[in-house]
Amino acid sequence: MRVFVVLLLCLALASCASHSPQIRVVQAAAPALASRHSFQLLPPEQALSGELPLREQYAQLEPLLRQGLAERGYHESPQPELRVYYWLALHDTPLEFRVDTPPPNPLGAYQAIHRLHDETGTLRLRLTDLNGQVLWEGLASTGLSPAWDSTEQLQSAVAALLQQIPVAH
C-alpha cells in the first residue's frame, strides 16, 4: 500500500513540475532570412497529408505563433516574404517492463495490469521563401504526455522554439 501511495505522489509531483521542451534546430537560419520580415501563416493541412493529430491544439497554437513572431519583429501580411508552416505530431511508445520480477521490484503486479506509455508531443516549425526554399526549421519536443498540462506545454514549446529564430531587423 505504501508503494502505491508513493507512486501516486511521484506522479502528482511530476505532473506539477515544469518541463522544458527539448529544442532542435533542424536547419539553421539561411542568410536570406535576414532580409525578410513579413509572413503568411499557412494551415497545417498544407504541410501534412492525412489526419492531423492533436487537432484541438491548433486553435491555441495559431495565435501563439502569431504573437511570438510579432515579438521577434515579424509581421503578418497579405504580401508575405515568408511562409510559415507548422504542425504537431504525437509519438506514442509502449513502455515494456518485466512483470514477473520478484520483490523488491514494487511495480511488478501493478504493471501486469496497467500498460504504461511514453507519449511525446512535437511541434515543428518551418520558414520558407515564396519558392519553397527552407530558410529555417526547428522542432520542440515535450517529454510529458500531451494529455497532461497541454496548454502550458504548448505555450512553453512555442516560446522556446521561437527564441531560436533570428530577430527581424
Short mmCIF file of C-alpha atoms in Angstrom, two decimals:
data_model
loop_
_atom_site.label_atom_id
_atom_site.label_comp_id
_atom_site.label_asym_id
_atom_site.label_seq_id
_atom_site.Cartn_x
_atom_site.Cartn_y
_atom_site.Cartn_z
CA MET A 1 0.00 0.00 0.00
CA ARG A 2 2.84 2.40 0.84
CA VAL A 3 4.40 1.81 -2.54
CA PHE A 4 1.15 2.72 -4.27
CA VAL A 5 0.85 5.96 -2.28
CA VAL A 6 4.47 6.86 -3.07
CA LEU A 7 3.86 6.12 -6.76
CA LEU A 8 0.79 8.38 -6.80
CA LEU A 9 2.71 11.13 -5.04
CA CYS A 10 5.53 10.88 -7.59
CA LEU A 11 3.07 11.05 -10.47
CA ALA A 12 1.36 14.08 -8.94
CA LEU A 13 4.67 15.87 -8.44
CA ALA A 14 5.78 15.03 -11.97
CA SER A 15 2.60 16.46 -13.42
CA CYS A 16 3.08 19.71 -11.49
CA ALA A 17 6.72 20.10 -12.39
CA SER A 18 7.77 22.49 -15.11
CA HIS A 19 9.22 20.54 -18.02
CA SER A 20 11.31 22.42 -20.53
CA PRO A 21 10.78 21.32 -24.09
CA GLN A 22 13.72 19.90 -25.98
CA ILE A 23 14.56 22.18 -28.90
CA ARG A 24 16.36 21.10 -32.03
CA VAL A 25 17.16 23.39 -34.93
CA VAL A 26 16.88 21.16 -37.99
CA GLN A 27 18.13 23.85 -40.37
CA ALA A 28 19.95 26.94 -39.15
CA ALA A 29 18.86 30.33 -40.43
CA ALA A 30 19.83 30.95 -44.03
CA PRO A 31 21.32 34.38 -44.82
CA ALA A 32 18.25 35.17 -46.94
CA LEU A 33 16.08 35.13 -43.79
CA ALA A 34 17.68 38.35 -42.52
CA SER A 35 16.08 40.48 -45.26
CA ARG A 36 12.55 39.12 -44.86
CA HIS A 37 10.10 40.44 -42.27
CA SER A 38 6.55 39.72 -43.42
CA PHE A 39 4.99 36.29 -43.15
CA GLN A 40 1.95 34.25 -44.00
CA LEU A 41 0.89 31.56 -41.53
CA LEU A 42 -0.21 28.51 -43.51
CA PRO A 43 -2.62 25.95 -42.08
CA PRO A 44 -1.10 22.59 -41.08
CA GLU A 45 -3.07 20.82 -43.82
CA GLN A 46 -0.66 22.40 -46.32
CA ALA A 47 2.33 20.84 -44.54
CA LEU A 48 0.92 17.36 -43.89
CA SER A 49 -1.23 14.90 -45.73
CA GLY A 50 -3.69 12.73 -43.88
CA GLU A 51 -5.28 13.11 -40.47
CA LEU A 52 -3.85 15.75 -38.15
CA PRO A 53 -3.07 14.52 -34.63
CA LEU A 54 -3.93 16.72 -31.65
CA ARG A 55 -6.40 18.74 -33.76
CA GLU A 56 -7.83 20.55 -30.72
CA GLN A 57 -4.42 22.13 -30.02
CA TYR A 58 -4.31 24.08 -33.30
CA ALA A 59 -6.83 26.67 -32.08
CA GLN A 60 -4.34 27.62 -29.32
CA LEU A 61 -1.26 27.23 -31.49
CA GLU A 62 -2.08 29.72 -34.24
CA PRO A 63 -2.41 32.84 -32.01
CA LEU A 64 0.69 31.81 -30.02
CA LEU A 65 2.72 31.66 -33.23
CA ARG A 66 1.38 35.00 -34.48
CA GLN A 67 2.17 36.71 -31.19
CA GLY A 68 5.59 35.10 -30.87
CA LEU A 69 6.62 36.00 -34.41
CA ALA A 70 5.45 39.58 -33.84
CA GLU A 71 7.61 39.74 -30.70
CA ARG A 72 10.58 38.64 -32.85
CA GLY A 73 9.95 41.55 -35.26
CA TYR A 74 7.97 39.77 -37.98
CA HIS A 75 4.55 40.90 -39.17
CA GLU A 76 1.72 39.13 -40.93
CA SER A 77 0.98 40.43 -44.40
CA PRO A 78 -1.20 39.62 -47.42
CA GLN A 79 2.00 40.14 -49.50
CA PRO A 80 4.36 37.93 -47.46
CA GLU A 81 8.08 37.39 -47.89
CA LEU A 82 7.98 34.23 -45.76
CA ARG A 83 5.66 31.29 -45.45
CA VAL A 84 5.38 29.74 -42.02
CA TYR A 85 4.39 26.08 -41.91
CA TYR A 86 3.62 24.43 -38.58
CA TRP A 87 2.30 21.11 -37.41
CA LEU A 88 2.05 18.88 -34.36
CA ALA A 89 2.93 15.21 -34.09
CA LEU A 90 2.42 12.60 -31.40
CA HIS A 91 4.77 9.70 -30.81
CA ASP A 92 3.27 7.03 -28.58
CA THR A 93 5.56 4.21 -27.41
CA PRO A 94 4.52 1.47 -25.02
CA LEU A 95 6.91 1.06 -22.10
CA GLU A 96 7.90 -2.53 -21.54
CA PHE A 97 8.76 -3.73 -18.05
CA ARG A 98 9.19 -7.23 -16.73
CA VAL A 99 6.16 -8.04 -14.63
CA ASP A 100 7.40 -11.36 -13.34
CA THR A 101 10.25 -9.82 -11.36
CA PRO A 102 10.08 -10.90 -7.73
CA PRO A 103 10.22 -8.33 -4.92
CA PRO A 104 11.84 -5.85 -4.21
CA ASN A 105 10.53 -4.55 -7.57
CA PRO A 106 7.44 -2.72 -6.27
CA LEU A 107 5.66 -2.25 -9.61
CA GLY A 108 5.60 -5.83 -10.91
CA ALA A 109 1.97 -6.61 -10.09
CA TYR A 110 0.83 -3.08 -10.96
CA GLN A 111 2.41 -3.28 -14.40
CA ALA A 112 0.93 -6.70 -15.05
CA ILE A 113 -2.47 -4.98 -15.12
CA HIS A 114 -1.66 -1.45 -16.36
CA ARG A 115 0.13 -0.77 -19.62
CA LEU A 116 2.26 2.35 -19.44
CA HIS A 117 3.00 4.55 -22.47
CA ASP A 118 5.51 7.24 -23.26
CA GLU A 119 3.81 9.96 -25.28
CA THR A 120 5.90 12.71 -26.80
CA GLY A 121 4.29 15.72 -28.44
CA THR A 122 6.32 17.51 -31.12
CA LEU A 123 5.81 20.94 -32.64
CA ARG A 124 7.57 21.55 -35.94
CA LEU A 125 8.00 24.99 -37.48
CA ARG A 126 9.37 25.71 -40.96
CA LEU A 127 10.03 29.12 -42.54
CA THR A 128 10.34 29.17 -46.32
CA ASP A 129 10.61 31.77 -49.04
CA LEU A 130 7.83 32.03 -51.61
CA ASN A 131 9.56 29.43 -53.82
CA GLY A 132 9.53 26.83 -51.03
CA GLN A 133 13.23 27.11 -50.13
CA VAL A 134 13.62 26.35 -46.41
CA LEU A 135 15.16 29.34 -44.61
CA TRP A 136 14.84 27.96 -41.06
CA GLU A 137 13.36 24.87 -39.46
CA GLY A 138 13.14 23.64 -35.90
CA LEU A 139 11.19 21.39 -33.62
CA ALA A 140 10.24 21.28 -29.97
CA SER A 141 9.52 18.01 -28.17
CA THR A 142 7.84 17.71 -24.82
CA GLY A 143 8.79 14.83 -22.59
CA LEU A 144 5.46 14.72 -20.82
CA SER A 145 2.27 13.27 -22.21
CA PRO A 146 0.25 15.77 -24.26
CA ALA A 147 -2.74 14.66 -22.19
CA TRP A 148 -1.17 16.45 -19.18
CA ASP A 149 -0.62 20.22 -18.98
CA SER A 150 -1.21 20.57 -22.70
CA THR A 151 -1.85 24.33 -22.61
CA GLU A 152 1.30 25.07 -20.61
CA GLN A 153 3.33 22.64 -22.69
CA LEU A 154 2.20 24.23 -25.93
CA GLN A 155 2.99 27.74 -24.69
CA SER A 156 6.45 26.78 -23.48
CA ALA A 157 7.20 24.81 -26.67
CA VAL A 158 6.19 27.74 -28.90
CA ALA A 159 8.15 30.27 -26.82
CA ALA A 160 11.29 28.11 -26.69
CA LEU A 161 11.15 27.30 -30.39
CA LEU A 162 10.59 30.91 -31.49
CA GLN A 163 13.57 32.01 -29.41
CA GLN A 164 15.72 30.12 -31.92
CA ILE A 165 14.53 32.23 -34.89
CA PRO A 166 16.69 35.30 -35.57
CA VAL A 167 15.11 38.62 -34.67
CA ALA A 168 13.93 40.61 -37.71
CA HIS A 169 15.64 43.97 -38.10
#
